[in-house]
Short mmCIF file of C-alpha atoms and ligand atoms in Angstrom, two decimals:
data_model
loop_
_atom_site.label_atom_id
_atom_site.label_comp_id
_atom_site.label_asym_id
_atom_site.label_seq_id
_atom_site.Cartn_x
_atom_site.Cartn_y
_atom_site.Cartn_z
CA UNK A 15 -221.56 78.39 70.18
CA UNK A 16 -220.30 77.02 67.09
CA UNK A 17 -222.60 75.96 64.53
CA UNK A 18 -222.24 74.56 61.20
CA UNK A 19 -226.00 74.38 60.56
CA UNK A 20 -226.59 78.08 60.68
CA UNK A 21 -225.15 80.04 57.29
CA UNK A 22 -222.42 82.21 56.75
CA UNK A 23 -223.64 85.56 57.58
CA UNK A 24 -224.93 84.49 60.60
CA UNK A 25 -221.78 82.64 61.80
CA UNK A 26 -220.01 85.51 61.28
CA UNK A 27 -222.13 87.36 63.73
CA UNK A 28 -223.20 85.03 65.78
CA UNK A 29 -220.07 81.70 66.74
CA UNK A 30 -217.98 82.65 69.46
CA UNK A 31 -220.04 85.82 70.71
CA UNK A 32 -223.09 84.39 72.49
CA UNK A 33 -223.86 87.36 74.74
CA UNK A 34 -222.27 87.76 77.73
CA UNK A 35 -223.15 85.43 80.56
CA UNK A 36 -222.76 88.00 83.66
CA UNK A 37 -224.11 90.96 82.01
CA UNK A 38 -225.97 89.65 78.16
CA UNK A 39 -223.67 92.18 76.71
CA UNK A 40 -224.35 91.61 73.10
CA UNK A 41 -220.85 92.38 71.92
CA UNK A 42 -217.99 90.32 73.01
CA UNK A 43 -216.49 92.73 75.92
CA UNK A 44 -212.95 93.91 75.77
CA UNK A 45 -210.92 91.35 78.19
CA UNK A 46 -207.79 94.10 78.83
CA UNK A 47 -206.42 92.00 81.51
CA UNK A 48 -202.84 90.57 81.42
CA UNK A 49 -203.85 88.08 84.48
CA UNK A 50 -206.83 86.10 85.53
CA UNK A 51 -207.77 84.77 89.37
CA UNK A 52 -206.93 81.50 89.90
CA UNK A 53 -209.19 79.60 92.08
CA UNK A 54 -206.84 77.61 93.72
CA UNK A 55 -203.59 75.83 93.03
CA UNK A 56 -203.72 74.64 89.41
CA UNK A 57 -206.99 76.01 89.59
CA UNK A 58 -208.55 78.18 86.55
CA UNK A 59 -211.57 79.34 85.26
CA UNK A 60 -210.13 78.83 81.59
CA UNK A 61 -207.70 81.55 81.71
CA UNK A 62 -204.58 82.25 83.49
CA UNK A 63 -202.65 84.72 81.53
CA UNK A 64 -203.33 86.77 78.31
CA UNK A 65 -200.49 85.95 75.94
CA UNK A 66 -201.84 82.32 76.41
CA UNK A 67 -205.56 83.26 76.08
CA UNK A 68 -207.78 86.11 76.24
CA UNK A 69 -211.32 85.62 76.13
CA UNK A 70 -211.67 88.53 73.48
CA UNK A 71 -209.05 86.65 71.63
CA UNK A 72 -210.74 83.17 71.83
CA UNK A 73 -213.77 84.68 70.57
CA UNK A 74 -212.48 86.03 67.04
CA UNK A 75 -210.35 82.68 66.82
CA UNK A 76 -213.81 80.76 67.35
CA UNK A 77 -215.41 82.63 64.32
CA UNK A 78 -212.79 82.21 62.33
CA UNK A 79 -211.96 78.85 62.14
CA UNK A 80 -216.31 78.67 62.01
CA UNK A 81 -216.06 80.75 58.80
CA UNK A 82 -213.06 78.74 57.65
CA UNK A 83 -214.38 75.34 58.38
CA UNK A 84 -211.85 74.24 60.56
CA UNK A 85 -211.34 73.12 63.85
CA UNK A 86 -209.51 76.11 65.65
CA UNK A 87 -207.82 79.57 65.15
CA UNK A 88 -204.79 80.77 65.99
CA UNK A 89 -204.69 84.37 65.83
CA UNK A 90 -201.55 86.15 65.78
CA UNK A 91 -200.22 90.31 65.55
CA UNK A 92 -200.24 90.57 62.00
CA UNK A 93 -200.23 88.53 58.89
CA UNK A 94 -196.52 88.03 59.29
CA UNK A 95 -196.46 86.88 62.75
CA UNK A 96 -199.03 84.02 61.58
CA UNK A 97 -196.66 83.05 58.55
CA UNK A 98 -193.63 83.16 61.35
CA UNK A 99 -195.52 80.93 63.33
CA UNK A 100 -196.03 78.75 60.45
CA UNK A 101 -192.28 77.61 60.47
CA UNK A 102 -191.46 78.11 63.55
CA UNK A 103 -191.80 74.42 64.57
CA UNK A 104 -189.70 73.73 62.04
CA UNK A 105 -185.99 72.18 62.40
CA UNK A 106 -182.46 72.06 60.85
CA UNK A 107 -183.11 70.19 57.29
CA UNK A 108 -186.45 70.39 56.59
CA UNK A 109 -188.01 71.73 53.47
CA UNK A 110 -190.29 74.00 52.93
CA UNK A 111 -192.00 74.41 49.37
CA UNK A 112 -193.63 78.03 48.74
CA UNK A 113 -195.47 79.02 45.70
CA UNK A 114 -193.19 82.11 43.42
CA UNK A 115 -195.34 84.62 43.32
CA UNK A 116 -197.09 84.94 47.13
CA UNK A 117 -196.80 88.28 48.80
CA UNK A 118 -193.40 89.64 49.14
CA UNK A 119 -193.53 89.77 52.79
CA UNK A 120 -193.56 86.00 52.55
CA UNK A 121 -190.59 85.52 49.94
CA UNK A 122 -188.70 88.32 52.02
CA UNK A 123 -189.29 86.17 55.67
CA UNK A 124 -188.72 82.62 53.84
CA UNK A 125 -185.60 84.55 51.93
CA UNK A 126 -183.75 86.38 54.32
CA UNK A 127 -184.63 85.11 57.89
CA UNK A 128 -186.05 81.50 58.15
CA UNK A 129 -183.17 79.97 56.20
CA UNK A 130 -180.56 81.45 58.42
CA UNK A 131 -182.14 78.68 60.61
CA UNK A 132 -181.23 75.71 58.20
CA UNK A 133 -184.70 75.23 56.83
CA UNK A 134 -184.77 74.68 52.94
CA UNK A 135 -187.04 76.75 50.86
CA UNK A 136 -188.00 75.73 46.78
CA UNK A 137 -189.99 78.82 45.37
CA UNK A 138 -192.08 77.00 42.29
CA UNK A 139 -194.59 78.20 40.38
CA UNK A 140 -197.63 76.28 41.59
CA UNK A 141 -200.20 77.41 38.95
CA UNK A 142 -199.09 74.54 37.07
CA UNK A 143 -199.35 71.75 40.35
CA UNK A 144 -196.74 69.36 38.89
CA UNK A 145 -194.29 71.33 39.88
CA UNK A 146 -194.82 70.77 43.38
CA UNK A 147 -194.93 67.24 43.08
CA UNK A 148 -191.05 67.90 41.53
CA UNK A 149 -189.72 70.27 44.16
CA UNK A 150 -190.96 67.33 47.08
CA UNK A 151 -188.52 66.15 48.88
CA UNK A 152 -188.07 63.47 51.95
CA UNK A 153 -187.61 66.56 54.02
CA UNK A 154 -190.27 68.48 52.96
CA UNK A 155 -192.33 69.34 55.72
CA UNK A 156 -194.67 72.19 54.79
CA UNK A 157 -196.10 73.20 50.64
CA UNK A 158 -197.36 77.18 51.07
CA UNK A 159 -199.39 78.77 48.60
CA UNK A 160 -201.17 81.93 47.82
CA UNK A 161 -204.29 81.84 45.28
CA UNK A 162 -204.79 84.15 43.50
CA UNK A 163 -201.28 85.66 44.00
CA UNK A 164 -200.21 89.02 44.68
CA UNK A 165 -200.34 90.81 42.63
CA UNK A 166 -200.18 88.37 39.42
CA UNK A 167 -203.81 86.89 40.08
CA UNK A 168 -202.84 83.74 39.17
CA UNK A 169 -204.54 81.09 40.38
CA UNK A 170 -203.51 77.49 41.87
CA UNK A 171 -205.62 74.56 41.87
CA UNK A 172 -206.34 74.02 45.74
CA UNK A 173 -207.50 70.63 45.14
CA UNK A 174 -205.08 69.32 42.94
CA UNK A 175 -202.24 70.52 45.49
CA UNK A 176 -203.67 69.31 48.48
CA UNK A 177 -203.70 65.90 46.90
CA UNK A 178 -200.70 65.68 45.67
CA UNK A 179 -199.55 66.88 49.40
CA UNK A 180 -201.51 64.12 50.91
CA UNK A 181 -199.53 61.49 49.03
CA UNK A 182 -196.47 62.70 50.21
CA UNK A 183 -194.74 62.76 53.73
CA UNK A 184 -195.87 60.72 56.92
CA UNK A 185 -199.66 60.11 56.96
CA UNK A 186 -202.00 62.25 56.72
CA UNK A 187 -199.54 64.40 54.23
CA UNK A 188 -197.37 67.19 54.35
CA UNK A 189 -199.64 70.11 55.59
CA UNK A 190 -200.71 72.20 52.66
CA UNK A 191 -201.56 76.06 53.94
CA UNK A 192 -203.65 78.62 51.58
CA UNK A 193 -203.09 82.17 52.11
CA UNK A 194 -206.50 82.70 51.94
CA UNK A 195 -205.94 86.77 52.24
CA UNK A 196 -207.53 88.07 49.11
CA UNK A 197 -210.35 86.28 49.15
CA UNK A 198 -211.70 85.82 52.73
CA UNK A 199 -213.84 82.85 53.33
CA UNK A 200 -216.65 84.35 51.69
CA UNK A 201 -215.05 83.67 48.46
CA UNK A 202 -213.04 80.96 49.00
CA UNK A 203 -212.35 78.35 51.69
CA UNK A 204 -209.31 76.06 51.06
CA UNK A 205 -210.23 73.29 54.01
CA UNK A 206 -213.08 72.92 52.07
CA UNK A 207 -211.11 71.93 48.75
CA UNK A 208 -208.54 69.68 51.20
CA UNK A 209 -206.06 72.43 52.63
CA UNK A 210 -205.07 71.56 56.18
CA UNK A 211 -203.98 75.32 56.90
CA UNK A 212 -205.40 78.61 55.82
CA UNK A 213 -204.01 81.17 56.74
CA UNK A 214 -204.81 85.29 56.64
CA UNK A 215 -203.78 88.72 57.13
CA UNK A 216 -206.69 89.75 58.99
CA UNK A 217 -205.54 93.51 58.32
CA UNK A 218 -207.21 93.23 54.85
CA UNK A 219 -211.06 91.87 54.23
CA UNK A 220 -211.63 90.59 57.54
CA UNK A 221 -210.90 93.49 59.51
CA UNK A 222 -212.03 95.35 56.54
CA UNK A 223 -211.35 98.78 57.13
CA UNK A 224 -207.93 99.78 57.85
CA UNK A 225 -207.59 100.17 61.80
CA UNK A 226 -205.53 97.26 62.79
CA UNK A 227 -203.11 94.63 61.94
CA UNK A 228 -203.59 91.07 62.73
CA UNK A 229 -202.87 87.38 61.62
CA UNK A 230 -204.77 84.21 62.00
CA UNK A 231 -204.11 80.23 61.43
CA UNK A 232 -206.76 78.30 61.00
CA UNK A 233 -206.18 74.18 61.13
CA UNK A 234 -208.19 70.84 60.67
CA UNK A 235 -205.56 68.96 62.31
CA UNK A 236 -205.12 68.56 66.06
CA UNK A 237 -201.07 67.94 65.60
CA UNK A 238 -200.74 71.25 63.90
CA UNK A 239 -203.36 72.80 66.53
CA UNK A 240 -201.39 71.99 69.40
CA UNK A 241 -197.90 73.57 67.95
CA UNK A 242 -199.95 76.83 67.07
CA UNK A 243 -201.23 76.90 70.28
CA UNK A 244 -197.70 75.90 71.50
CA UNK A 245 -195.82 79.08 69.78
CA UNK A 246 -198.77 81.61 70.53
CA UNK A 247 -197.26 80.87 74.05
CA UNK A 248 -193.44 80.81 73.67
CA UNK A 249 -192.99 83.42 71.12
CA UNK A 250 -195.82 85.58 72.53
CA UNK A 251 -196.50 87.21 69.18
CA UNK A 252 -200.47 87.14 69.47
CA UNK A 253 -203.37 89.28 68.45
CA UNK A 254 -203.95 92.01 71.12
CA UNK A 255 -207.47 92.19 72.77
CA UNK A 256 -208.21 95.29 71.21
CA UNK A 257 -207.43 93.95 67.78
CA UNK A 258 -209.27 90.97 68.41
CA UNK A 259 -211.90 93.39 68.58
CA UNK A 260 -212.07 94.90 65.50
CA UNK A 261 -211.61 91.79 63.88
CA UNK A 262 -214.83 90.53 65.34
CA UNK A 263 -216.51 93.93 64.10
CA UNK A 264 -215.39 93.91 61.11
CA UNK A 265 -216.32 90.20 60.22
CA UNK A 266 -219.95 91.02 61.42
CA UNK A 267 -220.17 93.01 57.70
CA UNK A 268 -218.08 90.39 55.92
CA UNK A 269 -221.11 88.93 53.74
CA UNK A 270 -222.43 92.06 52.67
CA UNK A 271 -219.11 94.00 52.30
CA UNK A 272 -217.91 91.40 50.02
CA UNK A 273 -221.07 91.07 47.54
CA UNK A 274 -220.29 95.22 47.32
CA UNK A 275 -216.31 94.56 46.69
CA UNK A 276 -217.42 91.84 44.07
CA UNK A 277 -219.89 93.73 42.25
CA UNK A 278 -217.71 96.82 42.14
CA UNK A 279 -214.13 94.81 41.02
CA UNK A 280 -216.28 93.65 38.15
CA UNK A 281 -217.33 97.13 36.70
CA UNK A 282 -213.67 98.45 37.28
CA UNK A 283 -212.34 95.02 35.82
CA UNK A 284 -214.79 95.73 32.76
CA UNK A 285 -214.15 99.17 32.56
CA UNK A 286 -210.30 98.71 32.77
CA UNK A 287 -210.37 96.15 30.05
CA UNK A 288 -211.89 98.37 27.41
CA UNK A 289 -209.77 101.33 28.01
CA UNK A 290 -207.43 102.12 25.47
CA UNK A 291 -204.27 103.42 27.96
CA UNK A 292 -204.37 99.72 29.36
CA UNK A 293 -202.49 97.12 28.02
CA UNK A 294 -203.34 94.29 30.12
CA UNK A 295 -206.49 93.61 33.13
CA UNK A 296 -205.37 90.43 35.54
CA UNK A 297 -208.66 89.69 37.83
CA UNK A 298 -209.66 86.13 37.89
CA UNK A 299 -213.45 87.56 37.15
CA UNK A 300 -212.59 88.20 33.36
CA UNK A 301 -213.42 85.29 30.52
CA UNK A 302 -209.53 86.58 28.87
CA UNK A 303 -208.11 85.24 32.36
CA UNK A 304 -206.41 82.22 31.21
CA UNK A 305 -207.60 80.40 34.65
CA UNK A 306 -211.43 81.75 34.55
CA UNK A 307 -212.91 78.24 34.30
CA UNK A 308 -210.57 77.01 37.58
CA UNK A 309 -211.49 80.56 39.43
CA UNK A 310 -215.62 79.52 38.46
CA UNK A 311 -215.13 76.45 40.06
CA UNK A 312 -212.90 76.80 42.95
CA UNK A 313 -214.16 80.78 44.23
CA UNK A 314 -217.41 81.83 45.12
CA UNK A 315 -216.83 85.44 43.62
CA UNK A 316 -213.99 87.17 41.91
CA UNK A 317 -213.47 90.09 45.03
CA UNK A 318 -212.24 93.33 44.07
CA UNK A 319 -208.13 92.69 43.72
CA UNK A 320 -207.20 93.84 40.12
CA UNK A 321 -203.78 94.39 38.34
CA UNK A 322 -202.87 96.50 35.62
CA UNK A 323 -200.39 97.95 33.06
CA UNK A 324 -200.02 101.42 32.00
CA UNK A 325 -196.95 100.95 30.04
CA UNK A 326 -194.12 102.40 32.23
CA UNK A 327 -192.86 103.68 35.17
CA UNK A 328 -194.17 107.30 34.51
CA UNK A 329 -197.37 106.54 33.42
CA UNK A 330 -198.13 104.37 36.48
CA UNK A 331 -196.99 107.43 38.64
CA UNK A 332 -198.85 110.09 36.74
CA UNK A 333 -202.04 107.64 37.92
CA UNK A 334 -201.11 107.54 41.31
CA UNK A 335 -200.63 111.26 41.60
CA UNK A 336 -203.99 111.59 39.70
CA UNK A 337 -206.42 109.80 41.85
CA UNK A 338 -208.93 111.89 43.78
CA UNK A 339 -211.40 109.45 45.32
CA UNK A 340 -208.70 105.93 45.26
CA UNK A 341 -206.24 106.62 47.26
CA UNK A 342 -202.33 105.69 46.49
CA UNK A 343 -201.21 103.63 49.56
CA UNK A 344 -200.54 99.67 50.17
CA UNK A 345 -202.76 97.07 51.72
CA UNK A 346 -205.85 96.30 50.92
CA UNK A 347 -209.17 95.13 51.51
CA UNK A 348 -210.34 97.89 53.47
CA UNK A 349 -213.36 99.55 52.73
CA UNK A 350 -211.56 102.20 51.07
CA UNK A 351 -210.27 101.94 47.05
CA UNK A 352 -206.41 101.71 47.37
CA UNK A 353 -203.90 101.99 44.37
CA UNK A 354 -200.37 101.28 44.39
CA UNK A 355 -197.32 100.36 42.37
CA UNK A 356 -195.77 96.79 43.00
CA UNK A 357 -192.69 96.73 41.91
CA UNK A 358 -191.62 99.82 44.20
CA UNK A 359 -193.56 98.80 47.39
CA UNK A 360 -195.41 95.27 48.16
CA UNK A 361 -192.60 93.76 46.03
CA UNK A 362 -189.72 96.03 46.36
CA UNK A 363 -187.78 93.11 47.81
CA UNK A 364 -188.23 90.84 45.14
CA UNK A 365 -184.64 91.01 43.27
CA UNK A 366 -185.82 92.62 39.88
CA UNK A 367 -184.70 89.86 37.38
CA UNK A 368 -187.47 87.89 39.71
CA UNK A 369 -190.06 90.48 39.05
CA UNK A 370 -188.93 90.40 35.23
CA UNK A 371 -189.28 86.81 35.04
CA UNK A 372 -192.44 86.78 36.94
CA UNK A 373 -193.79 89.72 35.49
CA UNK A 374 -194.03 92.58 37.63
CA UNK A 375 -193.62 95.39 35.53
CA UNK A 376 -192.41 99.02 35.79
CA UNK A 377 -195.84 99.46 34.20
CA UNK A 378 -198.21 97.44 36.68
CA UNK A 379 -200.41 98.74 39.21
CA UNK A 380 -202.11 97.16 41.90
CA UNK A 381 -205.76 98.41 42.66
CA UNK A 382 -207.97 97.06 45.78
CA UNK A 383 -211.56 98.48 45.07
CA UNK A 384 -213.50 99.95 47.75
CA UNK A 385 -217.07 100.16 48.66
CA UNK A 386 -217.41 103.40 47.15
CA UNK A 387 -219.84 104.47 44.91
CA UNK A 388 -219.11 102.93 41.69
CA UNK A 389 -219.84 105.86 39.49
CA UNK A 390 -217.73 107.73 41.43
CA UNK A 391 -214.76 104.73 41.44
CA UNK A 392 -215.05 104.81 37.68
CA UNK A 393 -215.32 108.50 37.02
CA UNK A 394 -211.82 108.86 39.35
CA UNK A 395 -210.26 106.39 37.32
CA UNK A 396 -211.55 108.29 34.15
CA UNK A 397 -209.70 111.21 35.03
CA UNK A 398 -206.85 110.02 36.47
CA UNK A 399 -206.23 107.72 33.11
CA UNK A 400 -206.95 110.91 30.96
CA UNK A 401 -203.71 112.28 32.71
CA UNK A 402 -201.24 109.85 31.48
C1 PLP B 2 -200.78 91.82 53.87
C2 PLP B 2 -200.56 90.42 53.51
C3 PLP B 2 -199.78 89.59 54.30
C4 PLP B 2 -199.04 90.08 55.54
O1 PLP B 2 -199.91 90.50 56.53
P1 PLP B 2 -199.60 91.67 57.60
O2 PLP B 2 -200.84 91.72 58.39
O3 PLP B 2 -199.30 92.92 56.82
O4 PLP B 2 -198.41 91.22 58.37
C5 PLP B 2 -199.65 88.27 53.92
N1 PLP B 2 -200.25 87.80 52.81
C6 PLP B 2 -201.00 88.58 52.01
C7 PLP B 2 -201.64 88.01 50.80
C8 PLP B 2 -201.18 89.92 52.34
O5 PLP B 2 -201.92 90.69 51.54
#
């Protein structure tokens, strides 16, 4: 049911959801059943009990690790539960190294909660990968990046990373993980450039628009499968049936949802860059991006996440208040143009000489473009700017 040969699109549609044998539904039915008959004593037809697997559940985890190029998927209740599970299997002493600038979420989890469990976190900038190679200890155990970051858009070299992680640790390596979130595998698959983890918030491109939350992990290595697998079942934080779901529905459209989300980022990214009330465009799509030749090489597409400075606080709010069609909320990668304002909500528990030093302005607004029409992206944005 899973097979390389066939292309994207039609993995996407097609691995994990071979119509149902009792009935040839086409679409992978809704399993909303805690428990499963046994057949006899140690006895089962695959599945015993839900939080340890749910056929609706296996289905998107199948697809996803397809899509990613991995061997399975691990699909968790949001993006956070996934990083959780991450570390989880993690003990007193180890190390963790986690690139400065992923989403805050991430810093506020490997901050404020993981470390009260004696795990060791170094937050480097990995853009320039000799700094990981620095922060590695004896202890490390995991190196977790975001690329492009949130909501810098700076990108790290996947390849040169991975390597480097592969020469350190135990053979085969520490594990390197990708929070592959803005991108989605259409765009960019880290296994593929030597990652052994990539990991998502399916809430954003792969569920696509807006109606659930959900996490996944998907892993090359059969040591790393089995404790995913392992802490789906003891912490019980998984991906509900219904969720699974969407996430299948939604990754049915993933192909031709992101050629729209690239082709639009690129006018606004264009557009943005030639207006005279912004300072400063970050998307990895534009030759000024001082990592455009990297992004060429390592993305298949630039997707539609784009920063942007307006010069202060008050301009950035006039904006938000402004917008007609975009809408001012957080998330992204729905089908839906979203706006927001970093420093006061994804990032809001960053301490603010970080966001100084990292450069998440008062000024800086965050803008996930939609599937819209783009004339009518571009003329909101038109008259939203004119307001400041
Ligand atoms: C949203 C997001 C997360 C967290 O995912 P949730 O589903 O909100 O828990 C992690 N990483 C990135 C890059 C995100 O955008």
């Amino acid at each position: 049911m899973n097979n390389q040969n066939h292309a994207f699109s039609t993995r996407a549609i097609h691995d994990g959801q071979a119509p149902d044998p009792r009935t040839g539904a086409v679409n992978v039915p809704l399993y909303l059943s805690s428990t499963y008959q046994l057949e006899g004593i140690e006895k089962h037809r695959g599945w015993e009990y839900s939080r340890v697997s749910n056929p609706t559940r296996d289905a998107v985890e199948i697809c996803l690790a397809s899509l990613e190029g991995g061997a399975t998927g691990h699909a968790f209740a949001s993006g956070m539960a996934a990083i959780a599970a991450l570390v989880t299997m993690l003990k007193v002493g180890d190390h963790v190294i986690c690139g400065d600038n992923v989403y805050g979420g991430t810093t506020r989890l490997f901050t404020q909660v993981i470390p009260h469990h004696g795990i060791e976190f170094s937050f480097v900038d990995t853009s320039n990968p000799e700094n990981v190679c620095r922060a590695i200890r004896p202890t490390t155990k995991l190196v977790h990046i975001e690329t492009p970051t949130n909501p810098l858009m700076t990108l790290t070299d996947i390849r040169a990373v991975a390597n480097i992680c592969h020469e350190h640790g135990i053979p085969p390596g520490i594990p390197l993980s990708v929070d592959n979130t803005f991108m989605s595998p259409w765009f960019q698959r880290p296994i593929e450039l030597g990652a052994d983890i990539v990991m998502h918030s399916t809430t954003k491109f792969l569920n696509g628009h807006s109606d659930g939350l959900g996490g996944i992990l998907v892993t090359t290595r059969p040591d790393l499968a089995e404790q995913f697998r392992f802490v789906q079942k003891c912490t019980g934080g998984i991906l509900s049936p219904f969720e699974s779901w969407l996430v299948l529905r939604g990754v049915k459209t993933l192909a031709v949802r992101m050629r729209q989300h690239d082709e639009n980022g690129r006018r606004v990214a264009a557009y943005l860059a030639k207006h005279p009330k912004v300072s400063r465009v970050l998307y990895p799509g534009l030759a000024t991006h001082p990592q455009y030749e990297l992004a060429k090489c390592q993305m298949h597409g630039f997707g539609s996440m784009i920063a942007f400075e307006v010069g202060s606080r008050a301009n950035a709010d006039k904006l938000l208040q402004s917008v007609r069609v975009i809408t001012n909320g957080e998330s992204l990668g729905g089908v839906e143009s979203l706006i927001s304002h970093s420093a006061t909500t994804t990032h809001a528990a960053l301490p603010q000489e970080t966001r100084d030093r990292i450069g998440i302005t008062e000024g800086l607004v965050r803008i996930s473009v939609g599937i819209e029409d783009i004339a009518d992206i571009l003329a909101d944005l038109d008259q939203a700017l004119a307001a400041i």
